[in-house]
PDB file of C-alpha atoms in Angstrom:
ATOM      1  CA  ASP F 899      42.083  48.277 -62.100  1.00 96.00           C
ATOM      2  CA  ILE F 900      40.658  45.402 -60.408  1.00 98.00           C
ATOM      3  CA  GLN F 901      37.866  46.053 -58.860  1.00 98.00           C
ATOM      4  CA  MET F 902      36.749  44.505 -55.527  1.00 98.00           C
ATOM      5  CA  THR F 903      32.887  44.989 -54.771  1.00 98.00           C
ATOM      6  CA  GLN F 904      32.194  44.226 -50.871  1.00 98.00           C
ATOM      7  CA  SER F 905      28.806  43.263 -49.470  1.00 97.00           C
ATOM      8  CA  PRO F 906      27.167  43.938 -47.447  1.00 98.00           C
ATOM      9  CA  SER F 907      27.767  47.531 -46.548  1.00 98.00           C
ATOM     10  CA  SER F 908      26.594  47.232 -43.423  1.00 98.00           C
ATOM     11  CA  LEU F 909      25.384  43.936 -41.395  1.00 98.00           C
ATOM     12  CA  PRO F 910      23.405  44.474 -38.162  1.00 98.00           C
ATOM     13  CA  ALA F 911      23.927  40.983 -35.908  1.00 97.00           C
ATOM     14  CA  SER F 912      23.114  39.423 -32.898  1.00 97.00           C
ATOM     15  CA  LEU F 913      25.692  37.831 -30.207  1.00 97.00           C
ATOM     16  CA  GLY F 914      26.437  34.168 -31.198  1.00 97.00           C
ATOM     17  CA  ASP F 915      25.464  34.960 -34.677  1.00 98.00           C
ATOM     18  CA  ARG F 916      27.062  33.330 -37.685  1.00 98.00           C
ATOM     19  CA  VAL F 917      27.880  36.419 -40.485  1.00 98.00           C
ATOM     20  CA  THR F 918      29.498  35.961 -43.958  1.00 98.00           C
ATOM     21  CA  ILE F 919      31.069  39.112 -45.726  1.00 98.00           C
ATOM     22  CA  THR F 920      32.054  38.830 -49.499  1.00 98.00           C
ATOM     23  CA  CYS F 921      34.102  40.489 -52.163  1.00 98.00           C
ATOM     24  CA  ARG F 922      33.499  39.642 -55.547  1.00 98.00           C
ATOM     25  CA  ALA F 923      36.695  40.533 -57.901  1.00 98.00           C
ATOM     26  CA  SER F 924      36.266  41.867 -61.256  1.00 98.00           C
ATOM     27  CA  GLN F 925      39.407  39.908 -62.620  1.00 97.00           C
ATOM     28  CA  ASP F 926      41.282  37.065 -61.397  1.00 97.00           C
ATOM     29  CA  ILE F 927      43.051  37.519 -58.581  1.00 97.00           C
ATOM     30  CA  GLY F 928      44.108  33.808 -57.336  1.00 96.00           C
ATOM     31  CA  ASN F 929      44.150  33.735 -54.184  1.00 96.00           C
ATOM     32  CA  TYR F 930      45.955  36.762 -53.186  1.00 96.00           C
ATOM     33  CA  LEU F 931      43.185  38.290 -51.006  1.00 97.00           C
ATOM     34  CA  ARG F 932      43.513  39.452 -47.456  1.00 98.00           C
ATOM     35  CA  TRP F 933      40.779  40.302 -44.968  1.00 98.00           C
ATOM     36  CA  PHE F 934      41.316  43.159 -42.010  1.00 98.00           C
ATOM     37  CA  GLN F 935      39.424  44.380 -39.285  1.00 98.00           C
ATOM     38  CA  GLN F 936      39.081  47.941 -38.156  1.00 98.00           C
ATOM     39  CA  LYS F 937      38.037  49.258 -35.255  1.00 98.00           C
ATOM     40  CA  PRO F 938      37.232  52.803 -34.356  1.00 96.00           C
ATOM     41  CA  GLY F 939      40.548  55.164 -34.044  1.00 96.00           C
ATOM     42  CA  LYS F 940      42.654  52.087 -34.619  1.00 98.00           C
ATOM     43  CA  SER F 941      44.973  50.817 -37.494  1.00 98.00           C
ATOM     44  CA  PRO F 942      43.718  47.675 -39.511  1.00 98.00           C
ATOM     45  CA  ARG F 943      44.707  44.282 -38.194  1.00 98.00           C
ATOM     46  CA  LEU F 944      45.122  41.673 -40.488  1.00 98.00           C
ATOM     47  CA  MET F 945      42.635  38.448 -40.440  1.00 98.00           C
ATOM     48  CA  ILE F 946      42.993  36.299 -43.695  1.00 98.00           C
ATOM     49  CA  TYR F 947      45.465  35.888 -46.064  1.00 97.00           C
ATOM     50  CA  GLY F 948      45.785  33.974 -49.027  1.00 96.00           C
ATOM     51  CA  ALA F 949      42.233  33.880 -48.945  1.00 97.00           C
ATOM     52  CA  THR F 950      41.509  31.143 -46.883  1.00 98.00           C
ATOM     53  CA  ASN F 951      44.384  31.039 -44.088  1.00 97.00           C
ATOM     54  CA  LEU F 952      43.738  32.268 -40.639  1.00 97.00           C
ATOM     55  CA  ALA F 953      46.740  34.925 -39.700  1.00 96.00           C
ATOM     56  CA  ALA F 954      48.461  34.572 -36.480  1.00 95.00           C
ATOM     57  CA  GLY F 955      47.015  35.471 -33.012  1.00 96.00           C
ATOM     58  CA  VAL F 956      43.053  35.646 -35.183  1.00 98.00           C
ATOM     59  CA  PRO F 957      40.552  33.583 -33.485  1.00 98.00           C
ATOM     60  CA  SER F 958      39.515  30.052 -34.753  1.00 98.00           C
ATOM     61  CA  ARG F 959      35.745  31.801 -35.143  1.00 98.00           C
ATOM     62  CA  PHE F 960      37.382  33.781 -38.408  1.00 98.00           C
ATOM     63  CA  SER F 961      37.314  31.951 -41.110  1.00 98.00           C
ATOM     64  CA  GLY F 962      37.695  32.714 -45.259  1.00 98.00           C
ATOM     65  CA  SER F 963      36.870  30.736 -48.286  1.00 98.00           C
ATOM     66  CA  ARG F 964      36.759  31.096 -52.095  1.00 98.00           C
ATOM     67  CA  SER F 965      34.002  30.197 -54.794  1.00 97.00           C
ATOM     68  CA  GLY F 966      35.687  31.351 -58.277  1.00 96.00           C
ATOM     69  CA  SER F 967      35.948  34.942 -57.772  1.00 97.00           C
ATOM     70  CA  ASP F 968      33.947  35.511 -54.658  1.00 98.00           C
ATOM     71  CA  TYR F 969      35.635  35.483 -51.683  1.00 98.00           C
ATOM     72  CA  SER F 970      34.545  35.422 -48.215  1.00 98.00           C
ATOM     73  CA  LEU F 971      34.627  35.954 -44.759  1.00 98.00           C
ATOM     74  CA  THR F 972      32.866  34.176 -42.028  1.00 98.00           C
ATOM     75  CA  ILE F 973      32.537  34.965 -38.125  1.00 98.00           C
ATOM     76  CA  ASN F 974      30.877  32.049 -36.714  1.00 96.00           C
ATOM     77  CA  SER F 975      29.666  32.724 -33.287  1.00 95.00           C
ATOM     78  CA  LEU F 976      29.736  36.405 -32.987  1.00 98.00           C
ATOM     79  CA  GLU F 977      31.345  38.156 -29.719  1.00 97.00           C
ATOM     80  CA  SER F 978      30.991  41.844 -29.118  1.00 96.00           C
ATOM     81  CA  GLU F 979      34.539  42.641 -30.081  1.00 97.00           C
ATOM     82  CA  ASP F 980      34.126  41.461 -33.380  1.00 98.00           C
ATOM     83  CA  MET F 981      32.100  44.659 -33.902  1.00 97.00           C
ATOM     84  CA  ALA F 982      34.367  46.478 -36.089  1.00 98.00           C
ATOM     85  CA  ILE F 983      34.528  47.246 -40.091  1.00 98.00           C
ATOM     86  CA  TYR F 984      36.181  44.469 -42.327  1.00 98.00           C
ATOM     87  CA  TYR F 985      37.853  45.363 -45.599  1.00 98.00           C
ATOM     88  CA  CYS F 986      39.124  42.781 -48.087  1.00 98.00           C
ATOM     89  CA  LEU F 987      42.329  43.682 -50.064  1.00 98.00           C
ATOM     90  CA  GLN F 988      43.689  42.550 -53.455  1.00 98.00           C
ATOM     91  CA  HIS F 989      46.950  42.356 -53.692  1.00 96.00           C
ATOM     92  CA  ASN F 990      47.221  40.270 -57.093  1.00 96.00           C
ATOM     93  CA  GLU F 991      48.675  42.817 -59.142  1.00 96.00           C
ATOM     94  CA  TYR F 992      48.553  47.298 -58.930  1.00 97.00           C
ATOM     95  CA  PRO F 993      46.874  49.043 -58.272  1.00 97.00           C
ATOM     96  CA  TYR F 994      46.404  47.052 -55.162  1.00 98.00           C
ATOM     97  CA  THR F 995      42.371  47.713 -54.444  1.00 98.00           C
ATOM     98  CA  PHE F 996      40.284  47.411 -51.322  1.00 98.00           C
ATOM     99  CA  GLY F 997      36.893  46.474 -50.487  1.00 98.00           C
ATOM    100  CA  ALA F 998      34.381  49.622 -49.507  1.00 98.00           C
ATOM    101  CA  GLY F 999      34.293  47.900 -46.210  1.00 98.00           C
ATOM    102  CA  THR F1000      31.381  46.327 -44.254  1.00 98.00           C
ATOM    103  CA  LYS F1001      30.238  47.798 -40.937  1.00 98.00           C
ATOM    104  CA  LEU F1002      29.208  45.209 -38.814  1.00 98.00           C
ATOM    105  CA  GLU F1003      27.248  46.146 -36.043  1.00 96.00           C
ATOM    106  CA  LEU F1004      24.888  44.778 -32.868  1.00 94.00           C
ATOM    107  CA  LYS F1005      21.504  44.261 -34.038  1.00 92.00           C
TER     108      LYS F1005
ATOM    109  CA  GLU I 697      59.200  43.870 -31.895  1.00 95.00           C
ATOM    110  CA  VAL I 698      58.089  45.200 -35.180  1.00 96.00           C
ATOM    111  CA  GLN I 699      57.348  49.235 -34.636  1.00 98.00           C
ATOM    112  CA  LEU I 700      56.374  51.380 -37.454  1.00 98.00           C
ATOM    113  CA  VAL I 701      55.718  55.260 -36.360  1.00 98.00           C
ATOM    114  CA  GLU I 702      54.250  58.257 -38.726  1.00 98.00           C
ATOM    115  CA  SER I 703      54.926  61.518 -38.174  1.00 98.00           C
ATOM    116  CA  GLY I 704      54.866  64.852 -40.688  1.00 98.00           C
ATOM    117  CA  GLY I 705      50.758  65.040 -40.828  1.00 97.00           C
ATOM    118  CA  GLY I 706      48.825  68.341 -39.677  1.00 98.00           C
ATOM    119  CA  LEU I 707      46.954  70.970 -41.772  1.00 98.00           C
ATOM    120  CA  VAL I 708      48.235  72.436 -45.101  1.00 98.00           C
ATOM    121  CA  GLN I 709      46.963  74.484 -47.666  1.00 98.00           C
ATOM    122  CA  PRO I 710      45.275  73.302 -51.456  1.00 98.00           C
ATOM    123  CA  GLY I 711      48.440  73.518 -53.832  1.00 98.00           C
ATOM    124  CA  ARG I 712      51.063  72.670 -50.733  1.00 98.00           C
ATOM    125  CA  SER I 713      53.352  70.563 -49.694  1.00 98.00           C
ATOM    126  CA  MET I 714      54.073  68.215 -47.125  1.00 98.00           C
ATOM    127  CA  LYS I 715      56.272  65.189 -46.321  1.00 98.00           C
ATOM    128  CA  LEU I 716      55.581  62.474 -44.272  1.00 98.00           C
ATOM    129  CA  SER I 717      57.959  59.753 -42.665  1.00 98.00           C
ATOM    130  CA  CYS I 718      57.597  56.463 -41.117  1.00 98.00           C
ATOM    131  CA  ALA I 719      60.136  55.258 -38.552  1.00 98.00           C
ATOM    132  CA  ALA I 720      60.810  51.783 -38.600  1.00 98.00           C
ATOM    133  CA  SER I 721      62.117  49.468 -35.841  1.00 98.00           C
ATOM    134  CA  GLY I 722      61.942  45.816 -34.708  1.00 97.00           C
ATOM    135  CA  PHE I 723      62.900  44.523 -38.003  1.00 95.00           C
ATOM    136  CA  THR I 724      65.401  44.666 -40.939  1.00 96.00           C
ATOM    137  CA  PHE I 725      64.227  47.722 -42.656  1.00 97.00           C
ATOM    138  CA  ASN I 726      66.107  47.358 -45.694  1.00 95.00           C
ATOM    139  CA  ASN I 727      64.650  43.587 -46.521  1.00 95.00           C
ATOM    140  CA  TYR I 728      61.443  44.654 -46.929  1.00 96.00           C
ATOM    141  CA  ASP I 729      58.680  46.264 -49.117  1.00 96.00           C
ATOM    142  CA  MET I 730      56.968  49.349 -47.754  1.00 97.00           C
ATOM    143  CA  ALA I 731      53.362  50.617 -48.213  1.00 98.00           C
ATOM    144  CA  TRP I 732      51.596  53.724 -47.471  1.00 98.00           C
ATOM    145  CA  VAL I 733      47.743  53.665 -47.274  1.00 98.00           C
ATOM    146  CA  CYS I 734      45.257  56.214 -46.479  1.00 98.00           C
ATOM    147  CA  GLN I 735      41.706  57.112 -45.224  1.00 98.00           C
ATOM    148  CA  ALA I 736      39.524  59.936 -45.829  1.00 98.00           C
ATOM    149  CA  PRO I 737      37.215  60.602 -42.578  1.00 97.00           C
ATOM    150  CA  LYS I 738      34.714  58.331 -42.369  1.00 96.00           C
ATOM    151  CA  LYS I 739      35.667  56.581 -45.579  1.00 98.00           C
ATOM    152  CA  GLY I 740      37.458  53.358 -46.591  1.00 98.00           C
ATOM    153  CA  LEU I 741      41.082  52.267 -46.974  1.00 98.00           C
ATOM    154  CA  GLU I 742      43.094  53.161 -50.225  1.00 98.00           C
ATOM    155  CA  TRP I 743      46.246  51.825 -51.140  1.00 98.00           C
ATOM    156  CA  VAL I 744      48.833  55.226 -52.244  1.00 98.00           C
ATOM    157  CA  ALA I 745      52.066  53.799 -53.062  1.00 98.00           C
ATOM    158  CA  THR I 746      54.931  51.079 -52.496  1.00 98.00           C
ATOM    159  CA  ILE I 747      58.430  51.049 -52.844  1.00 98.00           C
ATOM    160  CA  SER I 748      60.573  48.063 -53.142  1.00 96.00           C
ATOM    161  CA  TYR I 749      63.271  46.830 -50.255  1.00 96.00           C
ATOM    162  CA  ASP I 750      66.220  48.646 -52.350  1.00 96.00           C
ATOM    163  CA  GLY I 751      64.313  51.718 -53.593  1.00 97.00           C
ATOM    164  CA  SER I 752      64.697  50.606 -57.233  1.00 97.00           C
ATOM    165  CA  SER I 753      61.027  49.961 -57.989  1.00 97.00           C
ATOM    166  CA  THR I 754      57.832  52.340 -56.997  1.00 98.00           C
ATOM    167  CA  TYR I 755      54.215  51.857 -57.697  1.00 98.00           C
ATOM    168  CA  TYR I 756      51.487  54.441 -57.216  1.00 98.00           C
ATOM    169  CA  ARG I 757      47.702  54.964 -57.679  1.00 97.00           C
ATOM    170  CA  ASP I 758      46.641  56.791 -60.769  1.00 97.00           C
ATOM    171  CA  SER I 759      45.157  60.107 -58.079  1.00 97.00           C
ATOM    172  CA  VAL I 760      48.630  60.329 -56.805  1.00 98.00           C
ATOM    173  CA  LYS I 761      51.041  60.138 -59.692  1.00 98.00           C
ATOM    174  CA  GLY I 762      53.134  62.921 -60.458  1.00 97.00           C
ATOM    175  CA  ARG I 763      52.454  64.224 -57.362  1.00 98.00           C
ATOM    176  CA  PHE I 764      53.413  62.116 -54.731  1.00 98.00           C
ATOM    177  CA  THR I 765      56.878  60.579 -54.027  1.00 98.00           C
ATOM    178  CA  ILE I 766      57.713  57.356 -52.254  1.00 98.00           C
ATOM    179  CA  SER I 767      61.035  57.088 -50.612  1.00 98.00           C
ATOM    180  CA  ARG I 768      63.252  55.407 -48.446  1.00 98.00           C
ATOM    181  CA  ASP I 769      66.063  55.571 -46.869  1.00 98.00           C
ATOM    182  CA  ASN I 770      67.613  52.490 -45.668  1.00 98.00           C
ATOM    183  CA  ALA I 771      70.261  53.639 -43.442  1.00 98.00           C
ATOM    184  CA  LYS I 772      67.890  55.482 -41.035  1.00 98.00           C
ATOM    185  CA  SER I 773      65.220  52.650 -41.475  1.00 98.00           C
ATOM    186  CA  THR I 774      62.897  55.286 -42.159  1.00 98.00           C
ATOM    187  CA  LEU I 775      60.291  55.506 -45.033  1.00 98.00           C
ATOM    188  CA  TYR I 776      58.691  58.928 -46.821  1.00 98.00           C
ATOM    189  CA  LEU I 777      55.944  60.147 -48.849  1.00 98.00           C
ATOM    190  CA  GLN I 778      56.455  63.626 -50.243  1.00 98.00           C
ATOM    191  CA  MET I 779      52.972  64.928 -51.253  1.00 98.00           C
ATOM    192  CA  ASP I 780      52.887  67.841 -53.775  1.00 98.00           C
ATOM    193  CA  SER I 781      50.322  69.830 -55.187  1.00 98.00           C
ATOM    194  CA  LEU I 782      48.190  68.618 -52.060  1.00 98.00           C
ATOM    195  CA  ARG I 783      44.367  68.981 -52.738  1.00 98.00           C
ATOM    196  CA  SER I 784      41.190  68.616 -50.433  1.00 98.00           C
ATOM    197  CA  GLU I 785      40.713  65.412 -51.776  1.00 97.00           C
ATOM    198  CA  ASP I 786      43.999  64.221 -50.015  1.00 98.00           C
ATOM    199  CA  THR I 787      42.902  65.115 -46.519  1.00 98.00           C
ATOM    200  CA  ALA I 788      42.987  61.666 -44.708  1.00 98.00           C
ATOM    201  CA  THR I 789      44.938  59.367 -41.982  1.00 98.00           C
ATOM    202  CA  TYR I 790      47.801  58.184 -43.769  1.00 98.00           C
ATOM    203  CA  TYR I 791      49.203  54.699 -42.564  1.00 98.00           C
ATOM    204  CA  CYS I 792      52.734  52.951 -43.083  1.00 98.00           C
ATOM    205  CA  ALA I 793      52.872  48.862 -43.703  1.00 98.00           C
ATOM    206  CA  ARG I 794      54.914  46.431 -43.996  1.00 97.00           C
ATOM    207  CA  GLN I 795      54.163  45.159 -47.498  1.00 92.00           C
ATOM    208  CA  ASP I 796      56.021  41.771 -47.757  1.00 82.00           C
ATOM    209  CA  GLY I 797      58.136  39.382 -45.744  1.00 79.00           C
ATOM    210  CA  SER I 798      57.176  35.922 -45.296  1.00 84.00           C
ATOM    211  CA  TYR I 799      53.997  35.217 -47.084  1.00 86.00           C
ATOM    212  CA  PRO I 800      51.367  35.242 -43.841  1.00 90.00           C
ATOM    213  CA  ASN I 801      53.127  38.690 -43.010  1.00 90.00           C
ATOM    214  CA  TRP I 802      52.422  40.679 -46.105  1.00 93.00           C
ATOM    215  CA  PHE I 803      50.699  43.503 -44.467  1.00 96.00           C
ATOM    216  CA  ALA I 804      50.611  42.531 -40.730  1.00 96.00           C
ATOM    217  CA  TYR I 805      52.199  45.378 -39.550  1.00 97.00           C
ATOM    218  CA  TRP I 806      50.839  48.984 -39.461  1.00 98.00           C
ATOM    219  CA  GLY I 807      52.038  52.316 -37.998  1.00 98.00           C
ATOM    220  CA  GLN I 808      49.433  54.222 -36.140  1.00 98.00           C
ATOM    221  CA  GLY I 809      48.700  56.722 -38.764  1.00 98.00           C
ATOM    222  CA  THR I 810      49.184  60.116 -39.276  1.00 98.00           C
ATOM    223  CA  LEU I 811      46.358  62.950 -40.432  1.00 98.00           C
ATOM    224  CA  VAL I 812      46.998  65.180 -43.147  1.00 98.00           C
ATOM    225  CA  THR I 813      44.036  68.023 -43.408  1.00 98.00           C
ATOM    226  CA  VAL I 814      44.551  69.912 -46.503  1.00 98.00           C
ATOM    227  CA  SER I 815      42.489  73.230 -46.339  1.00 97.00           C
ATOM    228  CA  SER I 816      42.669  76.830 -46.180  1.00 96.00           C
TER     229      SER I 816
END
């Protein structure tokens, strides 16, 4: 199975900060990588698809990038509504696997 | 508007069975692969199973193979997850999700989830 190693698990940050969350894939997944945001009691929301593409309706302060087997989600100029848990998902092959999640919280 | 509404969760004893449903609307259900994703309390997301648009192909995570069965009734626009031989570690909120369609929209649509609690 493909392992998605996500870091950090917790990320304290201040409003206006630029933050980056990373997932490392244990095998090649191409660009079959998505990022989700989840707030307490809510369903996941798709933020990034194809590793680098912004999903519909997602603010432009969010971006995705790839460097080899490392995939990153960056949020520029953090806003209070961005406080949530973020997960990556590889859907290159079954079983699909999520990263363990990163809890973004106010410092 | 795409809507996915799960139902069927609740409290069940270990070793017993439970069947979840996901009623779909707002799109042509029989054109799309569908998936179940679960989330144990205070834990992360886990993909559980996927079924192809016509039901001909199914995929499962190892921990549920032989115990869970994903199925669909395209005439009723409904997705199912039959869960047998339930274990305490199956306790989770189960979400259905639309898996495919135009590439940007894979996993763009999720239900609100239904909680399954396995306990004696």
